[in-house]
CSV table of C-alpha atoms in Angstrom, one decimal:
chain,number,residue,atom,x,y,z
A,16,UNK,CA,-9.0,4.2,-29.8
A,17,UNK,CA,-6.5,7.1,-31.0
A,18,UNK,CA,-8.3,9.7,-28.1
A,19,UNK,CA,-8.6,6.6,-25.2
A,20,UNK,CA,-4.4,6.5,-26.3
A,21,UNK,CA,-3.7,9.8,-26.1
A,22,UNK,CA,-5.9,9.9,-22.5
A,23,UNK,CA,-3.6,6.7,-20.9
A,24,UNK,CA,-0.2,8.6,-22.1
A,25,UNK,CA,-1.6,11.5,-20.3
A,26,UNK,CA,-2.4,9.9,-17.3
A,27,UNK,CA,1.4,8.2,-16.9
A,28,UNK,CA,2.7,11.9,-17.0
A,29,UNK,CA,1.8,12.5,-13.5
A,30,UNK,CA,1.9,9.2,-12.3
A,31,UNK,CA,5.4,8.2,-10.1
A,32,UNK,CA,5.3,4.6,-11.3
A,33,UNK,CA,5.2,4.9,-14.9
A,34,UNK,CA,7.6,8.1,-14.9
A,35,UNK,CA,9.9,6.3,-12.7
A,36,UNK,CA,10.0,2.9,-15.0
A,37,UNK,CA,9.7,4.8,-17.8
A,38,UNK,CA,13.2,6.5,-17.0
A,39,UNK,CA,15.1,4.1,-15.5
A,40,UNK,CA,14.3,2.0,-19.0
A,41,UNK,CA,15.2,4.4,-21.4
A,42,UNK,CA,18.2,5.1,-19.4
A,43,UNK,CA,19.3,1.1,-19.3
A,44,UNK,CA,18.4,0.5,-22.5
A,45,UNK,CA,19.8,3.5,-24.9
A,46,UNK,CA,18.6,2.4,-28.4
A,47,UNK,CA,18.5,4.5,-31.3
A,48,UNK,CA,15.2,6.2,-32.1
A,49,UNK,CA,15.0,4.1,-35.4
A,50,UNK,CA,15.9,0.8,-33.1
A,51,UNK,CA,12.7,-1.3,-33.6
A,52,UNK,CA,13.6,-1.4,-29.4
A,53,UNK,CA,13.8,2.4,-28.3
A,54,UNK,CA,11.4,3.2,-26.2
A,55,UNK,CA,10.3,7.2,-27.0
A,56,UNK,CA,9.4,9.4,-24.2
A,57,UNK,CA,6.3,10.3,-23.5
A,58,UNK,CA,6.0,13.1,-25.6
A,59,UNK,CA,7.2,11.3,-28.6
A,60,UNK,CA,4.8,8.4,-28.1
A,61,UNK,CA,1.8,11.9,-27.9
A,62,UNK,CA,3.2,12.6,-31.1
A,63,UNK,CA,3.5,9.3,-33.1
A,64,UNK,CA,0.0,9.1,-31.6
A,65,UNK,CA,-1.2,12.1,-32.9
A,66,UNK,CA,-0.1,11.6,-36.9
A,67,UNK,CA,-0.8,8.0,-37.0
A,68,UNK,CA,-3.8,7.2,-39.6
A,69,UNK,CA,-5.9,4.8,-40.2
A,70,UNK,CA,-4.3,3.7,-43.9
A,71,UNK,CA,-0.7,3.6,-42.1
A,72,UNK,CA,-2.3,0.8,-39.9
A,73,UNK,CA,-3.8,-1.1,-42.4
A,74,UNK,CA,-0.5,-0.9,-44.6
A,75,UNK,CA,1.4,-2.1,-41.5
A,76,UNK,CA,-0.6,-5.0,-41.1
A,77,UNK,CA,-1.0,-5.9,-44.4
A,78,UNK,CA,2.6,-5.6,-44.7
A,79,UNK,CA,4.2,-7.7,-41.0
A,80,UNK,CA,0.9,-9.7,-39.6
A,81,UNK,CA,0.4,-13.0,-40.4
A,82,UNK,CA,0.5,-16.7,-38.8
A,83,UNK,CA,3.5,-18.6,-41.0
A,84,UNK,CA,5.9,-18.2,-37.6
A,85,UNK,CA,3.6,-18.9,-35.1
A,86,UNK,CA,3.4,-20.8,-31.9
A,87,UNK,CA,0.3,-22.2,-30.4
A,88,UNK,CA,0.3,-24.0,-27.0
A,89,UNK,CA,-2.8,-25.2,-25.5
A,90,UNK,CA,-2.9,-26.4,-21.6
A,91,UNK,CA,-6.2,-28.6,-19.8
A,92,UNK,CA,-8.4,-30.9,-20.7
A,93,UNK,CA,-8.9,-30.7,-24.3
A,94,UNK,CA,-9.2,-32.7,-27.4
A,95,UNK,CA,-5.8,-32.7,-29.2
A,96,UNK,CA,-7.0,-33.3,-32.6
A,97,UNK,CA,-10.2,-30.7,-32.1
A,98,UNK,CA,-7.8,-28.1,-31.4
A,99,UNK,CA,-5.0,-29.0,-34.5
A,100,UNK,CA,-8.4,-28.8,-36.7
A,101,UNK,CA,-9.2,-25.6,-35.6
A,102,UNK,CA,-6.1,-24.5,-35.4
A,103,UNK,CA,-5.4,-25.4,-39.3
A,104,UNK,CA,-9.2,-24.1,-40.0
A,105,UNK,CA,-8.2,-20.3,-38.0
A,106,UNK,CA,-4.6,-19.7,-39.0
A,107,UNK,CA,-3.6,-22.5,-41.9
A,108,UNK,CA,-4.0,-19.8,-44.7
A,109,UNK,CA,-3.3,-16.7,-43.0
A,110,UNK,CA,0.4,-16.4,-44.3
A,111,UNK,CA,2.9,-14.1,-42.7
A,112,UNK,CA,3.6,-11.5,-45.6
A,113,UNK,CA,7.5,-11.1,-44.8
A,114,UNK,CA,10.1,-13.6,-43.4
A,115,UNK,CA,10.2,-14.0,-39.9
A,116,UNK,CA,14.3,-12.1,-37.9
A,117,UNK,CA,14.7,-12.5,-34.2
A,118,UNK,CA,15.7,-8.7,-32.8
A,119,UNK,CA,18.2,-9.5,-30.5
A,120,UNK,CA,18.8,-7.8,-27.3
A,121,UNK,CA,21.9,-5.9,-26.7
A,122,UNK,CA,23.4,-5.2,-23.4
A,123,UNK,CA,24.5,-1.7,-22.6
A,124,UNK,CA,27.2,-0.4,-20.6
A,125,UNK,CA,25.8,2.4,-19.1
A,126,UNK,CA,27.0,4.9,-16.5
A,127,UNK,CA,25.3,5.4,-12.9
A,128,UNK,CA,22.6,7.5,-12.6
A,129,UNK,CA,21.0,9.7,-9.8
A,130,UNK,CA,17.5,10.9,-10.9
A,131,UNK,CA,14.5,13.0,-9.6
A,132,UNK,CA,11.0,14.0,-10.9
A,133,UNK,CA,8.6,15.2,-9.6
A,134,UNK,CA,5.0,14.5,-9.5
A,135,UNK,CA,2.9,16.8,-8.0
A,136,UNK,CA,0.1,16.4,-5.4
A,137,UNK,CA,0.6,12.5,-5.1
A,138,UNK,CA,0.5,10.6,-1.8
A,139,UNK,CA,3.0,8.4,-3.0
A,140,UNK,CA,6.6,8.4,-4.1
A,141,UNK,CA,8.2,5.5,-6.2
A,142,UNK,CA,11.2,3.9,-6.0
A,143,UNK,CA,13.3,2.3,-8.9
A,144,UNK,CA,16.9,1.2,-9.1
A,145,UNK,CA,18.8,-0.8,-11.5
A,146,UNK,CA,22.1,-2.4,-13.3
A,147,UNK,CA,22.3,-3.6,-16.2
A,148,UNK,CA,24.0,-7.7,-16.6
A,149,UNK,CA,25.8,-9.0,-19.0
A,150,UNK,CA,24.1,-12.7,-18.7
A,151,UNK,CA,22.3,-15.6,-20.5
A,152,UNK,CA,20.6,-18.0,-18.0
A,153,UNK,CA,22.8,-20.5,-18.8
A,154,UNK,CA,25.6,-18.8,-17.6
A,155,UNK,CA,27.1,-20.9,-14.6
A,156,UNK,CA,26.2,-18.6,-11.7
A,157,UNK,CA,22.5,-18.2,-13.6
A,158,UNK,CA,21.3,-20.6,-10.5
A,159,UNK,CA,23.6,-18.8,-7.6
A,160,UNK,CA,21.7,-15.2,-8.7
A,161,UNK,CA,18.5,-16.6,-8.9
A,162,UNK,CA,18.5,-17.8,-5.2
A,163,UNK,CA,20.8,-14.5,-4.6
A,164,UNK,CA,17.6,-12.1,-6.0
A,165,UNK,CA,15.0,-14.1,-3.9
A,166,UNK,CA,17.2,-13.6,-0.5
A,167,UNK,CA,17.3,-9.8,-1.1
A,168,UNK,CA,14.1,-8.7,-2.6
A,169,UNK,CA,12.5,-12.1,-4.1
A,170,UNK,CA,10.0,-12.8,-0.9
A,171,UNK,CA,7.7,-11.1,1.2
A,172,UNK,CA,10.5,-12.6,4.1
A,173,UNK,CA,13.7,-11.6,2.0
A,174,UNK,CA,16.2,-8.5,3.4
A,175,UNK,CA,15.4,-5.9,1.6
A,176,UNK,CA,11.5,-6.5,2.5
A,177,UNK,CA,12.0,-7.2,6.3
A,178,UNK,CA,14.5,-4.2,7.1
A,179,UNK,CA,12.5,-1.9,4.9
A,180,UNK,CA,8.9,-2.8,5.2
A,181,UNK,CA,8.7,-5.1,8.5
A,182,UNK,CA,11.4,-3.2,10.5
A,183,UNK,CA,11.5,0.3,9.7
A,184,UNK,CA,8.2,0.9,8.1
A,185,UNK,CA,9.5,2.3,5.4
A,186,UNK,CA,7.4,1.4,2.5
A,187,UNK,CA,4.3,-0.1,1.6
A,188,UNK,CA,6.4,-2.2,-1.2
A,189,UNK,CA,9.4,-3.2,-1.6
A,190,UNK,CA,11.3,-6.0,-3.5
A,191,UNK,CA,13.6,-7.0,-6.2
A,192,UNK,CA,14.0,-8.9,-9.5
A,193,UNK,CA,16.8,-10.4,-11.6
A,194,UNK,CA,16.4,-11.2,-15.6
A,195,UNK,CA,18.4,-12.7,-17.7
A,196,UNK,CA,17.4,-13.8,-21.8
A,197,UNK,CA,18.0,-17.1,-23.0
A,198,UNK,CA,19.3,-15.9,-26.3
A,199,UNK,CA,21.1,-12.9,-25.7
A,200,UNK,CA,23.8,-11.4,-23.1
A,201,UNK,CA,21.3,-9.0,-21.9
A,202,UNK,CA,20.3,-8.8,-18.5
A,203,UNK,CA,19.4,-7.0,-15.5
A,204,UNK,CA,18.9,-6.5,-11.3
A,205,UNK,CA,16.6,-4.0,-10.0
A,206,UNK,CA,15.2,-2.5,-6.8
A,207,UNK,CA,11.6,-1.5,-6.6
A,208,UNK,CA,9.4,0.5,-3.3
A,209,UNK,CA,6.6,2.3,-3.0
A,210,UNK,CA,6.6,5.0,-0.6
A,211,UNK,CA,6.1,7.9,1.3
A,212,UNK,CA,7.9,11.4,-0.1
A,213,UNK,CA,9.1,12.0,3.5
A,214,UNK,CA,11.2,8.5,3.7
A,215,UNK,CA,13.1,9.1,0.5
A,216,UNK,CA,16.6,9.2,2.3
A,217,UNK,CA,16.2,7.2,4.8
A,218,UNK,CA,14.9,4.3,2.5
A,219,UNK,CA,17.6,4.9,-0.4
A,220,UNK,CA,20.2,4.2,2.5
A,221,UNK,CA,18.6,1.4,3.3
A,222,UNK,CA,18.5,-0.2,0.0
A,223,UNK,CA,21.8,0.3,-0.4
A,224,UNK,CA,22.9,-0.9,3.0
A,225,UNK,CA,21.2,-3.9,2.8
A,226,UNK,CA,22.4,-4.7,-0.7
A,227,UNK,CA,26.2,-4.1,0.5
A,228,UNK,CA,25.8,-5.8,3.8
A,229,UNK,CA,25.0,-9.1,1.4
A,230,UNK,CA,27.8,-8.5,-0.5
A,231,UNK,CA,30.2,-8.5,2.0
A,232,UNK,CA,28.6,-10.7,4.4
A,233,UNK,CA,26.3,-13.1,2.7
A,234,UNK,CA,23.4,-14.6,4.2
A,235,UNK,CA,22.8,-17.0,7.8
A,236,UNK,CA,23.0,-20.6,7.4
A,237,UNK,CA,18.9,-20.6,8.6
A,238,UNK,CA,17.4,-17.9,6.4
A,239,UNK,CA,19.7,-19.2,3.4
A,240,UNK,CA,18.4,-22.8,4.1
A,241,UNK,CA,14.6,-21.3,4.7
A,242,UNK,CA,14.8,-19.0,0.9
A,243,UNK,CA,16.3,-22.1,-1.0
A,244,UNK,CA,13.2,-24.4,0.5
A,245,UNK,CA,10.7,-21.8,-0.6
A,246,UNK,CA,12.3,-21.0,-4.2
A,247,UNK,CA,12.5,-24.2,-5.1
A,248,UNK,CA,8.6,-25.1,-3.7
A,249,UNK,CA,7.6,-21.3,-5.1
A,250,UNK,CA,8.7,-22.8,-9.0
A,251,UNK,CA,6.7,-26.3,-8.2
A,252,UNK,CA,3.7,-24.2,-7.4
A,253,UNK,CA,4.1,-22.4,-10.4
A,254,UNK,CA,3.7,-25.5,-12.7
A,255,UNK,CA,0.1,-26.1,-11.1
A,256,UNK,CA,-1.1,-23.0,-13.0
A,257,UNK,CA,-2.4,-24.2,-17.0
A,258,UNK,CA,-1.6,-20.3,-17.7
A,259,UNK,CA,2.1,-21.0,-16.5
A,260,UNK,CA,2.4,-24.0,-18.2
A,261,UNK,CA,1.4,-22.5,-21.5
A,262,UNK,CA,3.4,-19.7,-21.2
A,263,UNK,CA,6.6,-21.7,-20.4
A,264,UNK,CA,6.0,-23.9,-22.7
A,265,UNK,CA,5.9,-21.2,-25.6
A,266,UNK,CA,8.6,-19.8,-24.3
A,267,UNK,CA,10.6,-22.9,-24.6
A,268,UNK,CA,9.0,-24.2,-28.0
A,269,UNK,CA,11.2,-20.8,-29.4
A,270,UNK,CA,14.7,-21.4,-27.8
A,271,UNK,CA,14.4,-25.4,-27.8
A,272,UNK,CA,13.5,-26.2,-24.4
A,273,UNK,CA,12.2,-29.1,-22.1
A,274,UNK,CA,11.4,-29.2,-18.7
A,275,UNK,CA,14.6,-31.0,-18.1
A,276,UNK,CA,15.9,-27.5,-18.2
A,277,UNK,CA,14.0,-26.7,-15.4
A,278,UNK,CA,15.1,-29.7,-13.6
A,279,UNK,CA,18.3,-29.0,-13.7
A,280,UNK,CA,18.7,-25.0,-13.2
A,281,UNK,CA,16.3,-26.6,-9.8
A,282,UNK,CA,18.9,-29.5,-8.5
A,283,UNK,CA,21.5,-27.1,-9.3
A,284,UNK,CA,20.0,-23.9,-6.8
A,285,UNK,CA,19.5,-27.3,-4.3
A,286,UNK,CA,23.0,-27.4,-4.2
A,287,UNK,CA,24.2,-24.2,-3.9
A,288,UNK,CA,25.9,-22.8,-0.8
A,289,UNK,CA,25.6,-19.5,0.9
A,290,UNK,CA,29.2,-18.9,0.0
A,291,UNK,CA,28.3,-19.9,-4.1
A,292,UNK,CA,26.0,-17.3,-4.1
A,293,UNK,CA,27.5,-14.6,-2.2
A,294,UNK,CA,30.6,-14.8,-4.6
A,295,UNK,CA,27.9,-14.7,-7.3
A,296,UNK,CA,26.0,-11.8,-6.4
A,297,UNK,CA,29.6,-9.9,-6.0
A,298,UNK,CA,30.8,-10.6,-9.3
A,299,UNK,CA,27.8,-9.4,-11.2
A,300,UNK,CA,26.1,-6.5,-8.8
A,301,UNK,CA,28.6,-3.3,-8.2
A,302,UNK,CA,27.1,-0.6,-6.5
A,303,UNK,CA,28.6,1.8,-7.9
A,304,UNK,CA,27.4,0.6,-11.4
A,305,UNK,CA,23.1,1.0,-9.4
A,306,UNK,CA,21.3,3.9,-11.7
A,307,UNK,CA,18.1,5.2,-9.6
A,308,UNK,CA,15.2,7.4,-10.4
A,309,UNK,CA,12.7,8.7,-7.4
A,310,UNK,CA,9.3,10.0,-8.6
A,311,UNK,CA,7.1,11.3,-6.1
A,312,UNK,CA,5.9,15.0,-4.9
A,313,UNK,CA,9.1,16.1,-2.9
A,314,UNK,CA,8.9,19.6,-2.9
A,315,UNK,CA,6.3,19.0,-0.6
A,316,UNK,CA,8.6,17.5,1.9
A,317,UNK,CA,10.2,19.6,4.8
A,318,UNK,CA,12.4,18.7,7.6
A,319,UNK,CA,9.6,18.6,10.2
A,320,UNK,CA,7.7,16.6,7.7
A,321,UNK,CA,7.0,13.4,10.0
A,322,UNK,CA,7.8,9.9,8.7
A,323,UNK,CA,5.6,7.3,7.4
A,324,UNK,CA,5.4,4.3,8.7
A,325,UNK,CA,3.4,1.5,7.4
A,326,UNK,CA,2.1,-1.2,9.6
């Protein structure tokens, strides 16, 4: 297990997407190495790797694993008294060896970064850009953002996939997310593609055009109306799937939630208009605040280099 380790964290050092979120991570969220959060670099994860033994795992279990704080949801057709027998039978005695502490999220106000690495002899180049939020998803324009996100980057149909992708031929992937935690302040926008070494420029201006352009001019009446239709039938969709369910429902057994929830974050995007969630997005994305990091073999690249174009 310790050499098949060692072989994946070798792998990610030459490959664009995992150097590129890798970065952008470490750079949004600063922890302290001892911060049960910090994510170490590559090298330090070879080396924890490496002088890890097999009496340090067993004293690590012995000493944080057990069942007293756990959840257990179960989704389909099922026998609920089966499964609270087994359940009890599995996990009833299997006590958790410490009290269970919540490690909160922080947020972190971190400066704007421009970063490159290069990854030799790859065909591909990735793309990552993001800011970090200080949000819960209860906060009031929670529902404005949402919607905002899936207009930009949320949809195969959204801006940033349509000028990028569709239009321009730019990249083979492109989109955008938006979290926020239901606990903490601590949250984040992003900007993901996948592409070709030889677009780098023109497809970092375009992200960035398209992200201002929203900004200042917000979204047509149609393709507003058309993204707030699919949204709200994408997260109906999403309730079909048992694996879905169960996951939202664990999610919600920990911070107290219902569906209701759910019903009302969705009447409340029905109502939004595109001037709502313009004035959203603009109080919570600067673009001045957007860290990036490209990963992709560059050196490579000339100015006759032809663009790729993906069809």
């Amino acid at each position: 297990m310790k050499c098949q380790t060692l072989t994946a964290i070798d792998t990610q050092r030459t490959d664009p997407q995992s150097l590129a979120s890798l970065t952008i991570g470490r750079h949004l969220n600063p922890y302290p190495p001892e911060h049960w959060l910090y994510t170490p670099t590559l090298e330090e994860r070879t080396a924890r790797i490496r002088a890890a033994t097999i009496d340090e795992a067993r004293r690590c279990h012995a000493d944080l694993v057990g069942a007293s704080h756990s959840e257990l949801v179960v989704v389909g057709d099922f026998d609920p008294d089966e499964v609270t027998r087994l359940a009890e039978k599995l996990f009833g005695d299997w006590k958790s060896p410490a009290p269970y502490k919540r490690i909160p999220n922080r947020h972190f106000q971190v400066p704007a970064v421009d970063r490159t690495l290069e990854t030799p002899d790859k065909a591909n180049a990735v793309y990552r850009a993001g800011l970090n939020l200080k949000l819960r998803d209860d906060h009031s324009d929670f529902p404005a953002l949402v919607l905002g996100n899936y207009l930009l980057g949320g949809t195969s149909d959204a801006r940033l996939p349509r000028r990028i992708r569709e239009k321009e031929g730019l990249s083979y992937s492109v989109g955008s997310w938006l979290s926020a935690s239901a606990l903490d302040e601590s949250g984040e926008f992003g900007v993901y593609a996948i592409y070709a070494p030889q677009n780098r420029a023109r497809l970092e201006q375009a992200v960035r055009e398209e992200v201002a352009r929203a900004l200042a001019d917000g979204f047509t009446k149609s393709e507003f109306e058309n993204a707030r239709k699919g949204l709200l039938e994408a997260r109906k969709v999403a309730r079909n799937s048992d694996s879905g369910l169960a996951s939202r429902l664990l999610s919600y057994s920990v911070v107290g939630r219902t569906f209701a929830w759910d019903k009302a974050l969705e009447a409340r995007i029905a109502s939004l208009t595109p001037e709502e969630v313009r004035d959203a997005l603009r109080r919570h994305l600067k673009l001045e605040d957007l860290s990036t990091v490209k990963a992709g073999d560059f050196n490579k690249v000339t100015a006759r280099a032809p663009e790729a174009k993906f069809n």
